[in-house]
Amino acid sequence: MDQSPGSSTVRPKACSPLLLTSCFLLLAFFLYGCGYTLHTRAQLPFDTIAVGRIENKTFEPKLQDRFNRVLVDTFAEYGYRLSPSARYLLEGEIAEFELTPRSEQALVATQYEVIIRAAFRLIDRETGRAIPLVAGSPFITYFSTTGKLENVLAQKEVSTVSAMRNLSQELVRQITYTTPQNFASLLFTADTIRDADRFARRLRDAGDPLSRYLYGRLSPDTRRLLSEAGSTRASDKEFFERLKTALANELNQVVQGLSLYDEERFAHLQLSAEARRLVEQQPTGIERMRLNRLLLEEAYPAELARSSEQR
């Protein structure tokens, strides 16, 4: 389009990559300072979940259906996929729903309180283990309105959805951030190192690809303990307790890290059907921890206790 003399066109300046990067870092710092972290799907404890029966024990009609819709949206926002055949199943009940007037003018209620209380369980379908979630925590919202019934009902619906949204976010947050702590049986302790002397010898000798790999990951302090183990008497319980603790800590870094499986690293072993199945799935989160623990157990059956023995 022609411009008349003296006129000018103002064009928006493109943001530089440096400015965009700075903005992202500021946002990340803000979220971290407020107690939030930026999560990717690979960092979730598992990426697929099933939502089972949500029982409505209140007199509020269809509350379970409305909560189910909010819950599905929240899981999607966090990066979870929903599948009825998922290993982990969420189920529970909405135990309480209250709509209570909080203030009034001229004998007409002007502010209301909505209270929702619920309890849920995350069930591992393979083991039958259930983890309780958000039991006993009320979720409360407030709204103000005129005395007209249609206004009260409309604001009640908005406030109810808000409370359910808060509940679903807390539920998914607990699954995302605290579920790994409930699977402590996947981690090693000093007591799960059955034969520290034999395990130390295998790592020190590095006679197979996996032992060479693990030895290469050890800290200098743990390597020093391994070298001392060869000349330490079996009756020196204090030394071997220190060695077991050090080995357990080192193994837990492996369990919680990237997938331990590598075709060459495990070429000398005949893996179980369960281990092969997990390898093929290329799991993330807790399932990857489960695979790493299983691979270590099968590689060192005489040296390490199985996680099933810790339950």
mmCIF file of C-alpha atoms in Angstrom:
data_model
loop_
_atom_site.group_PDB
_atom_site.id
_atom_site.type_symbol
_atom_site.label_atom_id
_atom_site.label_comp_id
_atom_site.label_asym_id
_atom_site.label_seq_id
_atom_site.Cartn_x
_atom_site.Cartn_y
_atom_site.Cartn_z
ATOM 1 C CA MET A 1 0.000 0.000 0.000
ATOM 2 C CA ASP A 2 1.379 3.474 -0.928
ATOM 3 C CA GLN A 3 2.349 5.737 1.915
ATOM 4 C CA SER A 4 1.752 9.481 1.764
ATOM 5 C CA PRO A 5 4.774 11.755 2.309
ATOM 6 C CA GLY A 6 5.605 12.163 5.926
ATOM 7 C CA SER A 7 3.713 9.057 6.992
ATOM 8 C CA SER A 8 5.524 6.150 8.560
ATOM 9 C CA THR A 9 4.856 2.492 9.144
ATOM 10 C CA VAL A 10 5.598 1.017 12.550
ATOM 11 C CA ARG A 11 6.694 -2.595 12.333
ATOM 12 C CA PRO A 12 6.947 -4.751 15.439
ATOM 13 C CA LYS A 13 10.473 -5.892 16.160
ATOM 14 C CA ALA A 14 11.088 -9.616 16.270
ATOM 15 C CA CYS A 15 12.170 -10.976 19.633
ATOM 16 C CA SER A 16 15.766 -12.046 19.644
ATOM 17 C CA PRO A 17 16.651 -15.629 20.642
ATOM 18 C CA LEU A 18 18.543 -14.221 23.623
ATOM 19 C CA LEU A 19 15.457 -12.352 24.843
ATOM 20 C CA LEU A 20 13.269 -15.447 24.458
ATOM 21 C CA THR A 21 15.805 -17.567 26.341
ATOM 22 C CA SER A 22 15.996 -14.980 29.129
ATOM 23 C CA CYS A 23 12.207 -14.911 29.431
ATOM 24 C CA PHE A 24 12.058 -18.705 29.673
ATOM 25 C CA LEU A 25 14.767 -18.782 32.350
ATOM 26 C CA LEU A 26 12.939 -16.105 34.352
ATOM 27 C CA LEU A 27 9.719 -18.110 34.102
ATOM 28 C CA ALA A 28 11.489 -21.291 35.189
ATOM 29 C CA PHE A 29 13.097 -19.472 38.116
ATOM 30 C CA PHE A 30 9.724 -18.046 39.160
ATOM 31 C CA LEU A 31 8.030 -21.446 39.036
ATOM 32 C CA TYR A 32 10.868 -23.081 40.953
ATOM 33 C CA GLY A 33 10.732 -20.369 43.618
ATOM 34 C CA CYS A 34 6.995 -20.922 44.024
ATOM 35 C CA GLY A 35 7.479 -24.647 44.592
ATOM 36 C CA TYR A 36 6.698 -25.822 41.040
ATOM 37 C CA THR A 37 8.913 -27.720 38.636
ATOM 38 C CA LEU A 38 8.741 -28.119 34.892
ATOM 39 C CA HIS A 39 7.974 -31.745 34.088
ATOM 40 C CA THR A 40 8.260 -33.709 30.866
ATOM 41 C CA ARG A 41 6.512 -36.997 30.151
ATOM 42 C CA ALA A 42 9.815 -38.862 30.541
ATOM 43 C CA GLN A 43 10.027 -37.608 34.144
ATOM 44 C CA LEU A 44 6.593 -38.904 35.161
ATOM 45 C CA PRO A 45 6.560 -41.945 37.463
ATOM 46 C CA PHE A 46 4.593 -43.680 34.670
ATOM 47 C CA ASP A 47 2.902 -42.245 31.617
ATOM 48 C CA THR A 48 -0.359 -44.235 31.397
ATOM 49 C CA ILE A 49 -3.106 -44.526 34.009
ATOM 50 C CA ALA A 50 -6.625 -45.929 34.258
ATOM 51 C CA VAL A 51 -9.423 -44.104 36.053
ATOM 52 C CA GLY A 52 -11.740 -46.596 37.700
ATOM 53 C CA ARG A 53 -14.882 -46.189 39.728
ATOM 54 C CA ILE A 54 -15.375 -42.897 41.540
ATOM 55 C CA GLU A 55 -18.173 -43.413 44.034
ATOM 56 C CA ASN A 56 -20.387 -40.486 44.964
ATOM 57 C CA LYS A 57 -21.405 -40.856 48.606
ATOM 58 C CA THR A 58 -23.024 -37.430 48.773
ATOM 59 C CA PHE A 59 -26.520 -36.234 47.898
ATOM 60 C CA GLU A 60 -25.180 -33.972 45.136
ATOM 61 C CA PRO A 61 -26.357 -35.576 41.869
ATOM 62 C CA LYS A 62 -23.870 -36.554 39.140
ATOM 63 C CA LEU A 63 -20.937 -35.194 41.133
ATOM 64 C CA GLN A 64 -18.789 -38.182 40.195
ATOM 65 C CA ASP A 65 -19.371 -37.617 36.472
ATOM 66 C CA ARG A 66 -18.394 -33.964 36.673
ATOM 67 C CA PHE A 67 -15.292 -34.786 38.693
ATOM 68 C CA ASN A 68 -14.305 -37.519 36.244
ATOM 69 C CA ARG A 69 -14.299 -35.011 33.377
ATOM 70 C CA VAL A 70 -12.185 -32.538 35.347
ATOM 71 C CA LEU A 71 -9.786 -35.308 36.373
ATOM 72 C CA VAL A 72 -9.287 -36.504 32.788
ATOM 73 C CA ASP A 73 -8.429 -32.964 31.685
ATOM 74 C CA THR A 74 -5.950 -32.564 34.547
ATOM 75 C CA PHE A 75 -4.165 -35.829 33.766
ATOM 76 C CA ALA A 76 -3.828 -34.718 30.147
ATOM 77 C CA GLU A 77 -2.341 -31.388 31.221
ATOM 78 C CA TYR A 78 0.326 -33.191 33.233
ATOM 79 C CA GLY A 79 1.207 -35.440 30.276
ATOM 80 C CA TYR A 80 -0.516 -38.687 31.307
ATOM 81 C CA ARG A 81 -2.343 -40.912 28.844
ATOM 82 C CA LEU A 82 -5.529 -42.635 29.961
ATOM 83 C CA SER A 83 -6.105 -46.296 29.130
ATOM 84 C CA PRO A 84 -8.504 -48.776 30.766
ATOM 85 C CA SER A 85 -5.786 -51.455 30.550
ATOM 86 C CA ALA A 86 -3.068 -49.410 32.284
ATOM 87 C CA ARG A 87 -1.165 -51.079 35.085
ATOM 88 C CA TYR A 88 -1.950 -48.297 37.563
ATOM 89 C CA LEU A 89 -5.600 -47.744 38.439
ATOM 90 C CA LEU A 90 -7.033 -44.763 40.279
ATOM 91 C CA GLU A 91 -10.281 -45.191 42.160
ATOM 92 C CA GLY A 92 -11.966 -43.644 45.176
ATOM 93 C CA GLU A 93 -14.976 -41.874 46.579
ATOM 94 C CA ILE A 94 -16.272 -38.366 47.113
ATOM 95 C CA ALA A 95 -17.330 -38.572 50.730
ATOM 96 C CA GLU A 96 -18.673 -35.089 51.446
ATOM 97 C CA PHE A 97 -20.248 -32.176 49.590
ATOM 98 C CA GLU A 98 -21.580 -29.176 51.491
ATOM 99 C CA LEU A 99 -23.047 -25.847 50.407
ATOM 100 C CA THR A 100 -23.160 -23.574 53.445
ATOM 101 C CA PRO A 101 -24.172 -19.893 53.763
ATOM 102 C CA ARG A 102 -21.329 -17.853 55.257
ATOM 103 C CA SER A 103 -22.785 -14.344 55.440
ATOM 104 C CA GLU A 104 -26.131 -12.652 54.914
ATOM 105 C CA GLN A 105 -27.794 -9.272 54.529
ATOM 106 C CA ALA A 106 -31.393 -8.603 55.500
ATOM 107 C CA LEU A 107 -31.830 -12.311 56.230
ATOM 108 C CA VAL A 108 -30.683 -13.190 52.693
ATOM 109 C CA ALA A 109 -27.491 -15.224 52.192
ATOM 110 C CA THR A 110 -24.901 -13.312 50.185
ATOM 111 C CA GLN A 111 -21.852 -15.574 50.459
ATOM 112 C CA TYR A 112 -21.643 -19.349 50.305
ATOM 113 C CA GLU A 113 -18.992 -21.956 50.990
ATOM 114 C CA VAL A 114 -18.568 -25.153 48.951
ATOM 115 C CA ILE A 115 -16.723 -28.012 50.655
ATOM 116 C CA ILE A 116 -15.638 -31.250 48.971
ATOM 117 C CA ARG A 117 -13.876 -34.058 50.798
ATOM 118 C CA ALA A 118 -12.613 -37.176 49.028
ATOM 119 C CA ALA A 119 -10.279 -40.155 49.343
ATOM 120 C CA PHE A 120 -8.557 -42.070 46.557
ATOM 121 C CA ARG A 121 -6.295 -45.056 46.020
ATOM 122 C CA LEU A 122 -3.657 -45.696 43.371
ATOM 123 C CA ILE A 123 -3.619 -49.453 42.752
ATOM 124 C CA ASP A 124 -0.812 -51.413 41.137
ATOM 125 C CA ARG A 125 -2.817 -54.093 39.343
ATOM 126 C CA GLU A 126 0.140 -56.468 39.036
ATOM 127 C CA THR A 127 1.032 -56.530 42.730
ATOM 128 C CA GLY A 128 -2.308 -55.496 44.237
ATOM 129 C CA ARG A 129 -0.572 -52.799 46.252
ATOM 130 C CA ALA A 130 -2.696 -49.701 46.988
ATOM 131 C CA ILE A 131 -1.365 -46.237 47.882
ATOM 132 C CA PRO A 132 -3.805 -43.881 49.690
ATOM 133 C CA LEU A 133 -4.106 -40.369 48.258
ATOM 134 C CA VAL A 134 -5.553 -37.033 49.560
ATOM 135 C CA ALA A 135 -7.627 -38.724 52.253
ATOM 136 C CA GLY A 136 -9.173 -36.349 54.763
ATOM 137 C CA SER A 137 -8.274 -33.078 53.020
ATOM 138 C CA PRO A 138 -11.276 -30.785 52.376
ATOM 139 C CA PHE A 139 -11.265 -28.564 49.273
ATOM 140 C CA ILE A 140 -13.111 -25.315 49.899
ATOM 141 C CA THR A 141 -14.215 -22.489 47.611
ATOM 142 C CA TYR A 142 -16.406 -19.459 48.212
ATOM 143 C CA PHE A 143 -18.751 -17.397 46.084
ATOM 144 C CA SER A 144 -20.877 -14.291 46.545
ATOM 145 C CA THR A 145 -24.231 -13.783 44.875
ATOM 146 C CA THR A 146 -27.620 -12.122 45.141
ATOM 147 C CA GLY A 147 -30.522 -13.884 46.744
ATOM 148 C CA LYS A 148 -32.047 -14.975 43.442
ATOM 149 C CA LEU A 149 -32.156 -18.732 43.143
ATOM 150 C CA GLU A 150 -30.895 -18.810 39.548
ATOM 151 C CA ASN A 151 -27.830 -16.756 40.536
ATOM 152 C CA VAL A 152 -27.110 -19.002 43.498
ATOM 153 C CA LEU A 153 -27.319 -22.136 41.333
ATOM 154 C CA ALA A 154 -25.118 -20.674 38.592
ATOM 155 C CA GLN A 155 -22.416 -19.548 41.018
ATOM 156 C CA LYS A 156 -22.665 -22.819 42.905
ATOM 157 C CA GLU A 157 -21.803 -24.716 39.705
ATOM 158 C CA VAL A 158 -18.818 -22.483 38.985
ATOM 159 C CA SER A 159 -17.552 -22.810 42.556
ATOM 160 C CA THR A 160 -18.067 -26.589 42.557
ATOM 161 C CA VAL A 161 -16.017 -26.982 39.373
ATOM 162 C CA SER A 162 -13.298 -24.812 40.923
ATOM 163 C CA ALA A 163 -13.150 -27.019 44.040
ATOM 164 C CA MET A 164 -13.063 -30.167 41.903
ATOM 165 C CA ARG A 165 -10.296 -28.627 39.829
ATOM 166 C CA ASN A 166 -8.253 -27.980 42.971
ATOM 167 C CA LEU A 167 -8.909 -31.527 44.150
ATOM 168 C CA SER A 168 -7.891 -33.093 40.825
ATOM 169 C CA GLN A 169 -4.695 -31.001 40.670
ATOM 170 C CA GLU A 170 -3.715 -32.081 44.171
ATOM 171 C CA LEU A 171 -4.489 -35.696 43.296
ATOM 172 C CA VAL A 172 -2.369 -35.668 40.135
ATOM 173 C CA ARG A 173 0.368 -33.720 41.927
ATOM 174 C CA GLN A 174 0.571 -36.398 44.620
ATOM 175 C CA ILE A 175 0.772 -39.137 41.999
ATOM 176 C CA THR A 176 3.472 -37.267 40.092
ATOM 177 C CA TYR A 177 5.690 -36.109 42.937
ATOM 178 C CA THR A 178 5.154 -38.507 45.827
ATOM 179 C CA THR A 179 4.371 -41.831 44.152
ATOM 180 C CA PRO A 180 8.080 -42.666 43.602
ATOM 181 C CA GLN A 181 8.601 -42.479 47.369
ATOM 182 C CA ASN A 182 5.997 -45.220 47.793
ATOM 183 C CA PHE A 183 8.021 -47.565 45.625
ATOM 184 C CA ALA A 184 11.020 -47.629 47.937
ATOM 185 C CA SER A 185 11.138 -51.420 47.514
ATOM 186 C CA LEU A 186 12.761 -50.762 44.132
ATOM 187 C CA LEU A 187 15.756 -49.199 45.865
ATOM 188 C CA PHE A 188 18.618 -51.031 47.551
ATOM 189 C CA THR A 189 19.525 -50.860 51.224
ATOM 190 C CA ALA A 190 22.569 -52.200 53.008
ATOM 191 C CA ASP A 191 20.539 -55.253 54.031
ATOM 192 C CA THR A 192 19.793 -56.137 50.393
ATOM 193 C CA ILE A 193 23.499 -56.604 49.628
ATOM 194 C CA ARG A 194 23.565 -60.313 50.404
ATOM 195 C CA ASP A 195 27.276 -60.952 49.852
ATOM 196 C CA ALA A 196 29.270 -57.721 49.837
ATOM 197 C CA ASP A 197 32.621 -59.483 49.581
ATOM 198 C CA ARG A 198 31.589 -61.512 46.517
ATOM 199 C CA PHE A 199 29.922 -58.502 44.881
ATOM 200 C CA ALA A 200 33.000 -56.353 45.517
ATOM 201 C CA ARG A 201 35.205 -59.015 43.928
ATOM 202 C CA ARG A 202 33.032 -59.227 40.804
ATOM 203 C CA LEU A 203 33.035 -55.468 40.360
ATOM 204 C CA ARG A 204 36.756 -55.205 41.051
ATOM 205 C CA ASP A 205 37.665 -58.010 38.650
ATOM 206 C CA ALA A 206 35.312 -56.610 35.948
ATOM 207 C CA GLY A 207 35.047 -60.020 34.325
ATOM 208 C CA ASP A 208 31.893 -59.184 32.335
ATOM 209 C CA PRO A 209 30.645 -56.084 30.454
ATOM 210 C CA LEU A 210 28.075 -55.131 33.094
ATOM 211 C CA SER A 211 30.586 -55.315 35.966
ATOM 212 C CA ARG A 212 33.042 -53.204 33.959
ATOM 213 C CA TYR A 213 30.300 -50.634 33.341
ATOM 214 C CA LEU A 214 29.246 -50.498 36.995
ATOM 215 C CA TYR A 215 32.834 -50.256 38.226
ATOM 216 C CA GLY A 216 33.412 -47.339 35.889
ATOM 217 C CA ARG A 217 30.513 -45.462 37.520
ATOM 218 C CA LEU A 218 31.724 -45.902 41.093
ATOM 219 C CA SER A 219 32.999 -42.969 43.114
ATOM 220 C CA PRO A 220 36.684 -42.951 44.178
ATOM 221 C CA ASP A 221 35.653 -43.599 47.800
ATOM 222 C CA THR A 222 33.661 -46.703 46.853
ATOM 223 C CA ARG A 223 36.491 -47.988 44.654
ATOM 224 C CA ARG A 224 38.860 -47.626 47.605
ATOM 225 C CA LEU A 225 36.484 -49.693 49.738
ATOM 226 C CA LEU A 226 36.404 -52.369 47.037
ATOM 227 C CA SER A 227 40.184 -52.583 47.002
ATOM 228 C CA GLU A 228 40.297 -52.815 50.795
ATOM 229 C CA ALA A 229 37.651 -55.557 50.793
ATOM 230 C CA GLY A 230 40.109 -57.993 49.248
ATOM 231 C CA SER A 231 42.374 -57.798 52.299
ATOM 232 C CA THR A 232 39.744 -57.306 55.019
ATOM 233 C CA ARG A 233 38.655 -60.174 57.200
ATOM 234 C CA ALA A 234 35.056 -61.294 56.912
ATOM 235 C CA SER A 235 34.704 -60.817 60.686
ATOM 236 C CA ASP A 236 35.165 -57.057 60.330
ATOM 237 C CA LYS A 237 31.445 -56.279 60.448
ATOM 238 C CA GLU A 238 31.895 -52.520 60.712
ATOM 239 C CA PHE A 239 33.889 -52.383 57.464
ATOM 240 C CA PHE A 240 31.434 -54.522 55.528
ATOM 241 C CA GLU A 241 28.486 -52.463 56.759
ATOM 242 C CA ARG A 242 30.214 -49.374 55.346
ATOM 243 C CA LEU A 243 30.851 -51.260 52.128
ATOM 244 C CA LYS A 244 27.218 -52.411 51.867
ATOM 245 C CA THR A 245 25.936 -48.895 52.431
ATOM 246 C CA ALA A 246 28.277 -47.483 49.799
ATOM 247 C CA LEU A 247 27.292 -50.157 47.268
ATOM 248 C CA ALA A 248 23.580 -49.641 47.923
ATOM 249 C CA ASN A 249 23.935 -45.895 47.354
ATOM 250 C CA GLU A 250 25.833 -46.474 44.108
ATOM 251 C CA LEU A 251 23.271 -48.999 42.845
ATOM 252 C CA ASN A 252 20.384 -46.654 43.646
ATOM 253 C CA GLN A 253 21.883 -44.036 41.350
ATOM 254 C CA VAL A 254 21.873 -46.675 38.624
ATOM 255 C CA VAL A 255 18.307 -47.767 39.404
ATOM 256 C CA GLN A 256 16.988 -44.199 39.281
ATOM 257 C CA GLY A 257 18.956 -43.228 36.164
ATOM 258 C CA LEU A 258 18.556 -44.019 32.491
ATOM 259 C CA SER A 259 17.829 -47.527 31.302
ATOM 260 C CA LEU A 260 20.627 -49.876 32.295
ATOM 261 C CA TYR A 261 19.937 -52.226 29.423
ATOM 262 C CA ASP A 262 22.373 -52.418 26.531
ATOM 263 C CA GLU A 263 22.551 -55.423 24.212
ATOM 264 C CA GLU A 264 26.315 -55.772 24.517
ATOM 265 C CA ARG A 265 26.288 -55.114 28.257
ATOM 266 C CA PHE A 266 23.889 -58.045 28.840
ATOM 267 C CA ALA A 267 25.050 -60.379 26.068
ATOM 268 C CA HIS A 268 26.476 -62.820 28.643
ATOM 269 C CA LEU A 269 23.117 -63.225 30.432
ATOM 270 C CA GLN A 270 19.902 -65.102 29.676
ATOM 271 C CA LEU A 271 17.267 -62.645 30.826
ATOM 272 C CA SER A 272 13.882 -63.722 32.174
ATOM 273 C CA ALA A 273 10.691 -63.255 30.173
ATOM 274 C CA GLU A 274 9.648 -60.401 32.476
ATOM 275 C CA ALA A 275 12.927 -58.566 31.959
ATOM 276 C CA ARG A 276 12.730 -59.013 28.179
ATOM 277 C CA ARG A 277 9.158 -57.710 28.186
ATOM 278 C CA LEU A 278 10.160 -54.587 30.081
ATOM 279 C CA VAL A 279 13.150 -54.032 27.804
ATOM 280 C CA GLU A 280 10.886 -54.127 24.749
ATOM 281 C CA GLN A 281 8.548 -51.546 26.296
ATOM 282 C CA GLN A 282 11.376 -49.018 26.779
ATOM 283 C CA PRO A 283 9.710 -47.826 29.988
ATOM 284 C CA THR A 284 10.000 -44.508 31.787
ATOM 285 C CA GLY A 285 9.653 -43.429 35.401
ATOM 286 C CA ILE A 286 8.859 -46.114 37.934
ATOM 287 C CA GLU A 287 8.724 -48.857 35.305
ATOM 288 C CA ARG A 288 12.258 -47.961 34.224
ATOM 289 C CA MET A 289 13.338 -48.174 37.864
ATOM 290 C CA ARG A 290 11.667 -51.580 38.035
ATOM 291 C CA LEU A 291 13.537 -52.733 34.939
ATOM 292 C CA ASN A 292 16.914 -51.492 36.203
ATOM 293 C CA ARG A 293 16.419 -53.215 39.553
ATOM 294 C CA LEU A 294 15.358 -56.457 37.855
ATOM 295 C CA LEU A 295 18.379 -56.402 35.530
ATOM 296 C CA LEU A 296 20.739 -56.039 38.490
ATOM 297 C CA GLU A 297 19.000 -58.840 40.393
ATOM 298 C CA GLU A 298 19.296 -61.217 37.454
ATOM 299 C CA ALA A 299 22.923 -60.313 36.825
ATOM 300 C CA TYR A 300 23.938 -60.813 40.484
ATOM 301 C CA PRO A 301 21.502 -63.360 41.982
ATOM 302 C CA ALA A 302 23.887 -64.518 44.710
ATOM 303 C CA GLU A 303 24.981 -61.026 45.660
ATOM 304 C CA LEU A 304 21.748 -58.995 45.627
ATOM 305 C CA ALA A 305 18.332 -59.655 47.186
ATOM 306 C CA ARG A 306 15.222 -59.381 45.033
ATOM 307 C CA SER A 307 12.908 -56.420 45.551
ATOM 308 C CA SER A 308 10.028 -58.800 46.299
ATOM 309 C CA GLU A 309 11.883 -59.830 49.455
ATOM 310 C CA GLN A 310 11.748 -56.248 50.785
ATOM 311 C CA ARG A 311 7.955 -55.984 50.887
#
